[in-house]
CSV table of C-alpha atoms in Angstrom, one decimal:
chain,number,residue,atom,x,y,z
Z,1,MET,CA,62.2,1.7,132.3
Z,2,ARG,CA,60.9,2.4,135.8
Z,3,LEU,CA,63.7,3.0,138.3
Z,4,LEU,CA,62.3,5.1,141.1
Z,5,THR,CA,59.8,3.9,143.7
Z,6,ASP,CA,56.6,2.6,142.2
Z,7,ILE,CA,53.8,4.7,143.8
Z,8,ARG,CA,50.9,3.4,141.8
Z,9,PRO,CA,49.3,1.8,144.9
Z,10,LEU,CA,49.1,5.2,146.4
Z,11,ARG,CA,47.7,6.8,143.3
Z,12,GLU,CA,45.1,4.1,142.4
Z,13,SER,CA,43.7,3.3,145.9
Z,14,ALA,CA,42.6,6.1,148.2
Z,15,ASP,CA,42.0,3.5,150.9
Z,16,PHE,CA,45.5,2.1,150.6
Z,17,ARG,CA,46.9,5.7,150.6
Z,18,ARG,CA,45.1,6.5,153.8
Z,19,LEU,CA,46.2,3.3,155.4
Z,20,TRP,CA,49.8,3.9,154.4
Z,21,ILE,CA,50.0,7.5,155.5
Z,22,GLY,CA,48.4,6.6,158.9
Z,23,SER,CA,50.9,3.7,159.3
Z,24,THR,CA,53.9,5.9,158.4
Z,25,VAL,CA,53.0,8.6,160.8
Z,26,SER,CA,52.2,6.2,163.6
Z,27,GLN,CA,55.3,4.1,163.1
Z,28,LEU,CA,57.4,7.2,163.7
Z,29,GLY,CA,55.6,7.8,167.0
Z,30,GLN,CA,55.9,4.1,168.0
Z,31,GLN,CA,59.6,4.1,167.5
Z,32,MET,CA,59.9,7.3,169.5
Z,33,THR,CA,58.1,5.5,172.3
Z,34,ALA,CA,60.2,2.4,172.1
Z,35,VAL,CA,63.4,4.4,172.7
Z,36,THR,CA,61.8,6.6,175.3
Z,37,VAL,CA,60.7,3.6,177.4
Z,38,SER,CA,64.2,2.1,177.3
Z,39,ILE,CA,65.8,5.4,178.4
Z,40,GLN,CA,63.2,5.9,181.1
Z,41,VAL,CA,63.7,2.4,182.5
Z,42,TYR,CA,67.5,3.0,182.6
Z,43,ALA,CA,66.9,6.4,184.3
Z,44,LEU,CA,64.8,4.7,187.0
Z,45,THR,CA,67.0,1.7,187.5
Z,46,GLN,CA,70.5,2.5,186.2
Z,47,SER,CA,70.5,-1.2,185.1
Z,48,THR,CA,71.1,-2.5,181.6
Z,49,PHE,CA,69.5,-5.8,182.7
Z,50,ALA,CA,66.3,-3.9,183.5
Z,51,VAL,CA,66.4,-2.4,180.0
Z,52,GLY,CA,66.9,-5.9,178.5
Z,53,LEU,CA,63.8,-7.1,180.3
Z,54,VAL,CA,61.8,-4.6,178.2
Z,55,GLY,CA,62.4,-6.9,175.2
Z,56,LEU,CA,61.4,-10.0,177.1
Z,57,CYS,CA,58.1,-8.3,178.2
Z,58,SER,CA,57.3,-7.6,174.6
Z,59,LEU,CA,58.3,-11.0,173.1
Z,60,VAL,CA,56.0,-13.3,174.9
Z,61,PRO,CA,52.8,-11.4,174.2
Z,62,LEU,CA,53.9,-10.9,170.6
Z,63,VAL,CA,54.2,-14.7,170.1
Z,64,VAL,CA,51.0,-15.6,171.9
Z,65,PHE,CA,48.8,-12.9,170.6
Z,66,GLY,CA,50.4,-13.0,167.1
Z,67,LEU,CA,49.0,-16.4,166.5
Z,68,TYR,CA,45.6,-15.7,168.2
Z,69,GLY,CA,45.3,-12.3,166.6
Z,70,GLY,CA,45.8,-13.9,163.1
Z,71,ALA,CA,43.0,-16.3,163.8
Z,72,MET,CA,40.8,-13.4,164.9
Z,73,ALA,CA,41.6,-11.6,161.6
Z,74,ASP,CA,40.1,-14.5,159.7
Z,75,ALA,CA,37.0,-14.7,161.9
Z,76,ILE,CA,35.8,-11.1,162.2
Z,77,ASP,CA,35.8,-7.9,160.2
Z,78,ARG,CA,39.5,-6.9,159.8
Z,79,ARG,CA,38.8,-3.2,159.8
Z,80,THR,CA,37.0,-3.5,163.1
Z,81,LEU,CA,39.8,-5.6,164.6
Z,82,ALA,CA,42.5,-3.2,163.5
Z,83,LEU,CA,40.5,-0.2,164.7
Z,84,VAL,CA,39.9,-1.7,168.2
Z,85,SER,CA,43.5,-2.8,168.7
Z,86,SER,CA,44.7,0.5,167.4
Z,87,ALA,CA,42.5,2.2,170.0
Z,88,GLY,CA,44.1,0.0,172.6
Z,89,LEU,CA,47.5,1.1,171.6
Z,90,TRP,CA,46.4,4.8,171.7
Z,91,LEU,CA,45.1,4.4,175.2
Z,92,LEU,CA,48.3,2.7,176.3
Z,93,SER,CA,50.3,5.6,175.0
Z,94,MET,CA,48.0,7.9,177.1
Z,95,VAL,CA,49.0,5.8,180.1
Z,96,LEU,CA,52.6,6.4,179.4
Z,97,VAL,CA,52.0,10.1,179.2
Z,98,LEU,CA,50.1,10.0,182.5
Z,99,GLN,CA,52.7,8.0,184.4
Z,100,SER,CA,55.5,10.3,183.2
Z,101,HIS,CA,53.6,13.5,183.9
Z,102,LEU,CA,52.7,12.4,187.4
Z,103,ASP,CA,56.2,11.0,188.0
Z,104,TRP,CA,55.1,7.6,189.2
Z,105,GLY,CA,58.6,6.3,189.0
Z,106,GLN,CA,57.4,2.6,188.8
Z,107,VAL,CA,59.3,0.5,186.3
Z,108,GLY,CA,56.7,-2.2,186.7
Z,109,VAL,CA,54.1,0.1,185.1
Z,110,LEU,CA,56.4,0.5,182.1
Z,111,TYR,CA,56.8,-3.3,181.8
Z,112,GLY,CA,53.1,-3.8,182.0
Z,113,VAL,CA,52.3,-1.2,179.4
Z,114,VAL,CA,55.0,-2.6,177.0
Z,115,ALA,CA,53.5,-6.1,177.4
Z,116,CYS,CA,50.0,-4.8,176.7
Z,117,GLN,CA,51.3,-2.8,173.7
Z,118,SER,CA,52.9,-5.9,172.3
Z,119,ALA,CA,49.7,-7.8,172.6
Z,120,CYS,CA,47.7,-5.1,170.8
Z,121,PHE,CA,50.3,-4.8,168.1
Z,122,ALA,CA,50.3,-8.6,167.6
Z,123,VAL,CA,46.5,-8.4,166.9
Z,124,ASN,CA,46.7,-5.2,164.9
Z,125,ASN,CA,49.5,-6.1,162.5
Z,126,PRO,CA,48.0,-9.3,161.0
Z,127,ALA,CA,44.7,-7.5,160.5
Z,128,ARG,CA,46.3,-4.6,158.8
Z,129,SER,CA,48.5,-6.8,156.5
Z,130,ALA,CA,45.6,-9.0,155.6
Z,131,ILE,CA,43.6,-5.9,154.5
Z,132,ILE,CA,46.1,-4.8,151.9
Z,133,PRO,CA,45.3,-7.4,149.2
Z,134,ARG,CA,41.7,-6.3,149.3
Z,135,LEU,CA,42.6,-2.7,148.5
Z,136,ILE,CA,44.8,-3.0,145.5
Z,137,ARG,CA,45.3,-5.0,142.3
Z,138,PRO,CA,47.4,-8.2,142.7
Z,139,GLU,CA,50.1,-7.0,140.3
Z,140,LEU,CA,50.7,-4.0,142.6
Z,141,LEU,CA,51.4,-6.1,145.8
Z,142,PRO,CA,55.2,-6.0,145.5
Z,143,ALA,CA,55.1,-2.2,145.1
Z,144,ALA,CA,52.6,-1.9,148.0
Z,145,ASN,CA,54.8,-4.0,150.3
Z,146,THR,CA,57.9,-2.0,149.3
Z,147,LEU,CA,56.1,1.2,150.3
Z,148,SER,CA,55.2,-0.5,153.6
Z,149,GLN,CA,58.8,-1.3,154.2
Z,150,ALA,CA,59.7,2.3,153.5
Z,151,ALA,CA,57.2,3.4,156.3
Z,152,PHE,CA,58.8,0.9,158.7
Z,153,ASN,CA,62.4,1.9,158.0
Z,154,LEU,CA,61.6,5.6,158.1
Z,155,GLY,CA,60.2,5.2,161.6
Z,156,PHE,CA,63.0,2.9,162.6
Z,157,THR,CA,65.6,5.4,161.5
Z,158,ALA,CA,64.0,8.8,162.4
Z,159,GLY,CA,61.9,7.7,165.4
Z,160,PRO,CA,64.8,7.1,167.9
Z,161,LEU,CA,66.6,10.2,166.9
Z,162,LEU,CA,63.4,12.4,167.3
Z,163,GLY,CA,62.6,10.6,170.5
Z,164,ALA,CA,66.0,11.4,172.0
Z,165,ALA,CA,65.7,15.0,170.8
Z,166,VAL,CA,62.2,15.5,172.4
Z,167,ILE,CA,63.3,13.9,175.7
Z,168,ALA,CA,66.3,16.3,175.8
Z,169,TRP,CA,64.0,19.2,175.0
Z,170,GLN,CA,60.8,18.6,177.1
Z,171,GLY,CA,61.2,15.2,178.9
Z,172,PHE,CA,59.6,11.8,178.7
Z,173,ALA,CA,56.0,12.9,178.8
Z,174,ALA,CA,56.4,15.1,175.7
Z,175,ALA,CA,57.9,12.2,173.7
Z,176,TYR,CA,55.0,9.9,174.7
Z,177,LEU,CA,52.6,12.7,173.8
Z,178,VAL,CA,53.9,12.8,170.3
Z,179,ASP,CA,53.1,9.1,170.0
Z,180,VAL,CA,49.5,9.8,171.1
Z,181,ILE,CA,49.2,12.5,168.5
Z,182,THR,CA,50.7,10.5,165.6
Z,183,PHE,CA,48.6,7.5,166.4
Z,184,THR,CA,45.5,9.6,165.9
Z,185,ALA,CA,46.4,9.5,162.2
Z,186,ALA,CA,46.3,5.7,162.2
Z,187,LEU,CA,43.0,5.7,163.9
Z,188,TYR,CA,41.5,8.1,161.4
Z,189,ALA,CA,42.9,6.1,158.4
Z,190,LEU,CA,41.3,2.9,159.7
Z,191,PHE,CA,38.0,4.7,160.5
Z,192,ARG,CA,37.8,5.8,156.8
Z,193,LEU,CA,38.3,2.3,155.4
Z,194,PRO,CA,35.3,0.2,154.2
Z,195,ALA,CA,34.3,-2.9,156.0
Z,196,VAL,CA,36.7,-5.9,155.3
Z,197,PRO,CA,34.7,-9.0,156.4
Z,198,PRO,CA,36.3,-12.4,156.2
Z,199,THR,CA,35.5,-14.5,153.1
Z,200,GLY,CA,34.8,-18.2,152.6
Z,201,ALA,CA,34.2,-20.6,155.5
Z,202,VAL,CA,34.6,-18.7,158.7
Z,203,ARG,CA,35.8,-20.6,161.8
Z,204,ARG,CA,35.7,-19.1,165.3
Z,205,ALA,CA,39.1,-18.0,166.6
Z,206,GLY,CA,40.8,-20.5,168.8
Z,207,LEU,CA,43.4,-23.2,169.0
Z,208,ARG,CA,41.8,-25.3,166.3
Z,209,SER,CA,41.7,-22.3,164.0
Z,210,VAL,CA,45.4,-21.5,164.7
Z,211,LEU,CA,46.3,-25.2,164.0
Z,212,GLU,CA,44.5,-25.0,160.7
Z,213,GLY,CA,46.8,-22.2,159.7
Z,214,PHE,CA,49.9,-24.3,160.4
Z,215,THR,CA,48.3,-27.3,158.5
Z,216,PHE,CA,47.7,-25.1,155.5
Z,217,LEU,CA,51.3,-23.7,155.7
Z,218,ARG,CA,52.8,-27.2,155.8
Z,219,ALA,CA,50.9,-28.1,152.6
Z,220,ALA,CA,52.0,-24.9,150.7
Z,221,PRO,CA,55.7,-25.4,149.9
Z,222,ALA,CA,56.2,-22.1,148.2
Z,223,LEU,CA,54.8,-20.2,151.1
Z,224,LEU,CA,56.6,-22.3,153.7
Z,225,ALA,CA,59.9,-21.6,152.0
Z,226,THR,CA,59.5,-17.9,152.6
Z,227,PHE,CA,59.3,-18.5,156.3
Z,228,LEU,CA,62.3,-20.9,156.2
Z,229,ALA,CA,64.3,-18.4,154.1
Z,230,ASP,CA,63.7,-15.6,156.7
Z,231,ILE,CA,64.7,-17.9,159.5
Z,232,LEU,CA,68.0,-18.8,157.8
Z,233,ALA,CA,68.7,-15.1,157.4
Z,234,MET,CA,67.7,-13.9,160.9
Z,235,VAL,CA,69.1,-16.8,162.9
Z,236,PHE,CA,72.5,-17.2,161.2
Z,237,ALA,CA,73.2,-13.9,159.6
Z,238,GLN,CA,71.9,-11.2,162.0
Z,239,PRO,CA,74.8,-9.0,163.1
Z,240,ARG,CA,73.2,-6.6,165.5
Z,241,ALA,CA,74.1,-8.4,168.7
Z,242,LEU,CA,77.8,-7.9,167.9
Z,243,PHE,CA,77.6,-4.1,167.2
Z,244,PRO,CA,78.7,-3.1,170.7
Z,245,ALA,CA,81.7,-5.5,170.5
Z,246,VAL,CA,82.8,-4.7,166.9
Z,247,ALA,CA,82.4,-0.9,167.4
Z,248,GLY,CA,85.5,-1.0,169.5
Z,249,SER,CA,87.4,-4.1,168.2
Z,250,PHE,CA,86.9,-3.3,164.5
Z,251,PHE,CA,86.6,0.4,164.3
Z,252,ALA,CA,88.1,1.7,167.6
Z,253,GLY,CA,84.8,3.5,168.3
Z,254,GLY,CA,82.3,3.9,171.2
Z,255,VAL,CA,78.6,4.4,171.8
Z,256,ARG,CA,78.2,6.8,168.8
Z,257,THR,CA,79.7,4.1,166.5
Z,258,VAL,CA,77.2,1.6,167.8
Z,259,GLY,CA,74.4,4.0,167.0
Z,260,VAL,CA,75.8,4.5,163.5
Z,261,LEU,CA,76.0,0.7,162.9
Z,262,GLN,CA,72.5,0.2,164.1
Z,263,ALA,CA,71.1,2.9,161.8
Z,264,ALA,CA,73.0,1.9,158.7
Z,265,PRO,CA,70.7,-1.1,157.6
Z,266,ALA,CA,67.6,1.1,157.9
Z,267,ILE,CA,69.2,3.9,156.0
Z,268,GLY,CA,70.2,1.4,153.3
Z,269,ALA,CA,66.7,0.1,153.1
Z,270,LEU,CA,65.3,3.6,152.6
Z,271,ILE,CA,67.8,4.2,149.8
Z,272,GLY,CA,66.8,0.9,148.3
Z,273,VAL,CA,63.1,1.9,148.4
Z,274,LEU,CA,63.9,5.1,146.4
Z,275,PHE,CA,65.2,3.0,143.5
Z,276,SER,CA,62.7,0.1,143.8
Z,277,GLY,CA,60.6,0.8,140.7
Z,278,TRP,CA,61.8,-2.5,139.2
Z,279,VAL,CA,60.4,-4.8,141.9
Z,280,THR,CA,57.0,-5.0,140.3
Z,281,ARG,CA,58.5,-6.4,137.1
Z,282,VAL,CA,60.0,-9.4,138.7
Z,283,ARG,CA,57.8,-12.4,138.2
Z,284,ARG,CA,59.7,-15.3,140.0
Z,285,GLN,CA,59.4,-14.0,143.6
Z,286,GLY,CA,60.9,-17.2,145.1
Z,287,VAL,CA,64.1,-16.8,143.2
Z,288,ALA,CA,64.2,-13.1,144.0
Z,289,ILE,CA,63.8,-13.8,147.7
Z,290,VAL,CA,66.8,-16.2,147.6
Z,291,PHE,CA,69.0,-13.8,145.7
Z,292,ALA,CA,68.1,-10.9,147.9
Z,293,ILE,CA,68.9,-12.8,151.1
Z,294,ILE,CA,72.2,-14.1,149.6
Z,295,ALA,CA,73.1,-10.5,148.9
Z,296,TYR,CA,72.1,-9.7,152.5
Z,297,ALA,CA,74.2,-12.5,154.0
Z,298,ALA,CA,77.2,-11.8,151.7
Z,299,ALA,CA,77.2,-8.1,152.9
Z,300,VAL,CA,77.0,-9.3,156.6
Z,301,GLY,CA,79.9,-11.7,156.0
Z,302,LEU,CA,82.0,-9.0,154.4
Z,303,PHE,CA,81.2,-6.7,157.2
Z,304,GLY,CA,83.0,-9.2,159.4
Z,305,LEU,CA,86.2,-8.5,157.4
Z,306,SER,CA,85.8,-4.7,157.4
Z,307,ARG,CA,88.1,-2.5,159.6
Z,308,THR,CA,87.2,1.0,158.4
Z,309,ILE,CA,84.0,2.5,159.6
Z,310,TRP,CA,82.9,3.8,156.2
Z,311,LEU,CA,83.2,0.4,154.6
Z,312,GLY,CA,81.4,-1.2,157.5
Z,313,VAL,CA,78.5,1.3,157.2
Z,314,VAL,CA,78.3,0.8,153.4
Z,315,LEU,CA,78.1,-3.0,153.8
Z,316,LEU,CA,75.4,-2.8,156.5
Z,317,ALA,CA,73.5,-0.3,154.3
Z,318,MET,CA,73.7,-2.9,151.5
Z,319,SER,CA,72.4,-5.6,153.8
Z,320,GLY,CA,69.5,-3.3,154.7
Z,321,ALA,CA,68.6,-2.7,151.1
Z,322,ALA,CA,68.7,-6.4,150.3
Z,323,ASP,CA,66.6,-7.2,153.3
Z,324,MET,CA,64.0,-4.6,152.2
Z,325,VAL,CA,63.7,-6.4,148.8
Z,326,SER,CA,63.4,-9.8,150.5
Z,327,SER,CA,60.8,-8.6,152.9
Z,328,ALA,CA,58.7,-7.0,150.1
Z,329,TYR,CA,58.7,-10.2,148.1
Z,330,ARG,CA,58.1,-12.5,151.1
Z,331,ASN,CA,55.0,-10.4,152.0
Z,332,THR,CA,53.9,-10.5,148.4
Z,333,VAL,CA,54.1,-14.3,148.3
Z,334,LEU,CA,52.2,-14.5,151.6
Z,335,GLN,CA,49.4,-12.2,150.5
Z,336,SER,CA,49.0,-13.8,147.1
Z,337,ALA,CA,49.6,-17.5,147.9
Z,338,ALA,CA,47.3,-17.6,150.9
Z,339,PRO,CA,43.5,-17.6,150.3
Z,340,ASP,CA,41.8,-14.6,151.9
Z,341,ALA,CA,40.2,-16.9,154.6
Z,342,MET,CA,43.7,-17.9,155.7
Z,343,ARG,CA,45.6,-14.6,155.4
Z,344,GLY,CA,45.1,-13.4,159.0
Z,345,ARG,CA,46.4,-16.7,160.6
Z,346,LEU,CA,49.4,-16.8,158.3
Z,347,GLN,CA,50.2,-13.2,159.0
Z,348,GLY,CA,50.1,-14.2,162.7
Z,349,VAL,CA,52.7,-16.9,162.0
Z,350,PHE,CA,54.7,-14.3,160.1
Z,351,ILE,CA,54.7,-12.0,163.1
Z,352,VAL,CA,56.1,-14.8,165.3
Z,353,VAL,CA,58.9,-15.6,162.8
Z,354,VAL,CA,59.8,-12.0,162.4
Z,355,ALA,CA,59.8,-11.4,166.2
Z,356,GLY,CA,61.4,-14.6,167.3
Z,357,GLY,CA,64.0,-15.1,164.5
Z,358,PRO,CA,66.2,-12.0,165.3
Z,359,ARG,CA,66.1,-12.7,169.0
Z,360,LEU,CA,67.2,-16.3,168.5
Z,361,GLY,CA,69.8,-15.0,166.0
Z,362,ASP,CA,71.2,-12.7,168.7
Z,363,PHE,CA,71.8,-15.7,170.9
Z,364,VAL,CA,73.4,-17.8,168.1
Z,365,VAL,CA,75.8,-15.1,166.8
Z,366,GLY,CA,76.6,-14.0,170.4
Z,367,THR,CA,77.4,-17.6,171.4
Z,368,SER,CA,79.4,-18.2,168.2
Z,369,SER,CA,81.4,-15.0,168.7
Z,370,SER,CA,82.2,-15.9,172.3
Z,371,LEU,CA,83.5,-19.3,171.3
Z,372,THR,CA,85.5,-18.0,168.3
Z,373,SER,CA,85.6,-14.4,167.3
Z,374,PRO,CA,83.2,-11.8,165.8
Z,375,THR,CA,84.8,-12.2,162.3
Z,376,VAL,CA,84.4,-16.0,162.4
Z,377,ALA,CA,80.8,-15.7,163.7
Z,378,LEU,CA,79.8,-13.3,160.9
Z,379,LEU,CA,81.6,-15.2,158.1
Z,380,GLY,CA,80.4,-18.6,159.3
Z,381,GLY,CA,76.8,-17.4,159.8
Z,382,ALA,CA,76.7,-15.9,156.3
Z,383,ALA,CA,78.1,-19.2,154.8
Z,384,VAL,CA,75.5,-21.3,156.6
Z,385,CYS,CA,72.7,-19.0,155.5
Z,386,ILE,CA,73.8,-19.0,151.9
Z,387,THR,CA,74.2,-22.7,151.8
Z,388,GLY,CA,70.8,-23.3,153.3
Z,389,LEU,CA,69.2,-20.9,150.8
Z,390,LEU,CA,70.7,-22.7,147.8
Z,391,ILE,CA,69.5,-26.1,149.1
Z,392,LEU,CA,66.0,-24.7,149.7
Z,393,LEU,CA,65.8,-23.3,146.2
Z,394,ALA,CA,67.1,-26.5,144.6
Z,395,ARG,CA,64.7,-28.8,146.5
Z,396,ASN,CA,61.5,-26.7,146.4
Z,397,ARG,CA,60.3,-26.3,142.8
Z,398,PRO,CA,57.0,-24.5,143.7
Z,399,PHE,CA,59.0,-21.9,145.5
Z,400,ARG,CA,61.5,-21.7,142.6
Z,401,VAL,CA,58.9,-21.0,140.0
Z,402,TYR,CA,56.3,-19.1,142.0
Z,403,ASP,CA,54.6,-16.1,140.3
Z,404,SER,CA,52.3,-14.0,142.4
Z,405,GLN,CA,50.5,-12.5,139.4
Z,406,THR,CA,49.2,-15.9,138.2
Z,407,ARG,CA,49.6,-17.8,141.5
Z,408,ALA,CA,50.6,-20.7,139.3
Z,409,LEU,CA,53.7,-22.8,138.6
Z,410,SER,CA,54.8,-21.2,135.4
């Protein structure tokens, strides 16, 4: 019985292995840059509002270019698109090194670079994700997506810590330079890939092409359900906006406690990856998504009742592990249910949901907490999420019986 991480995608496909290694290394550098930009903006302005604007600068391009980038991924060679957008990200990291080294001291430059980075990422990510099903066997998609989640969570966990350490050691320019160096690995991995041209009827990227993606999604109930399930989780059961408040009110802690709470889900996801060998054996991915998100929401709800830091961290780690499983299966359904000619556009929609859902969730849980209390907001949000998931599963038979290996209603 396989218990530990299924690494067959890495063993069987040299192209997937190169893509994964490049993504893992570059993700570490990107997360270092993300925390470095925030720290530099605060150092220049001494304003938390100015730091908050960094997120807004990234959100709008991510939504706009996520949709258009997905359409481009279905219209031109995906390797070329990923390579060009990665080169753009690499050059933007060089700009960050230059502005820090020359001590420009202009926060507007940082905002502009962040916005351009977000646009490049929104084009790059759908192309990369749409490439994966062309590199491995269909039955290995869950394992491949689990490995991709491991790369993301490793960068999310270690990147900010390394970024802060490098800043303390050599300053902002050194931290940005690490991102430049690590992104070189991503560029090399993409350069070594074979061409991945679009298949089927190819339509020029544009508004009509984007709308075709939404039309297809509306007619694919199993696929649509994965998006709705993620929205339920991120909008109603996303606790991160409350971490600063509950660090003091629940655990009598401070800034360090907030950092521990923020890191706990990613650490839990990494632990979950280590023991994810079973994910490939699950055939009903729709049911698996629902149960994984129920586990996630239950852990978040119970976190609202915790008053000792160790229990709170354990519950958040459990939520991270469950979210990792859900994400792996949602990506699997997306990559298997969508025809190759539509994968880029649907990956673009996926980017918008993933980017917008948590930010809307921050607003919902923050508002709910201010009207009631953090405990009520967390318990109530978890209850709404779980109820919505059960209704979704009961009313959507294609989602309930979906099997990515046969792509049939079995």
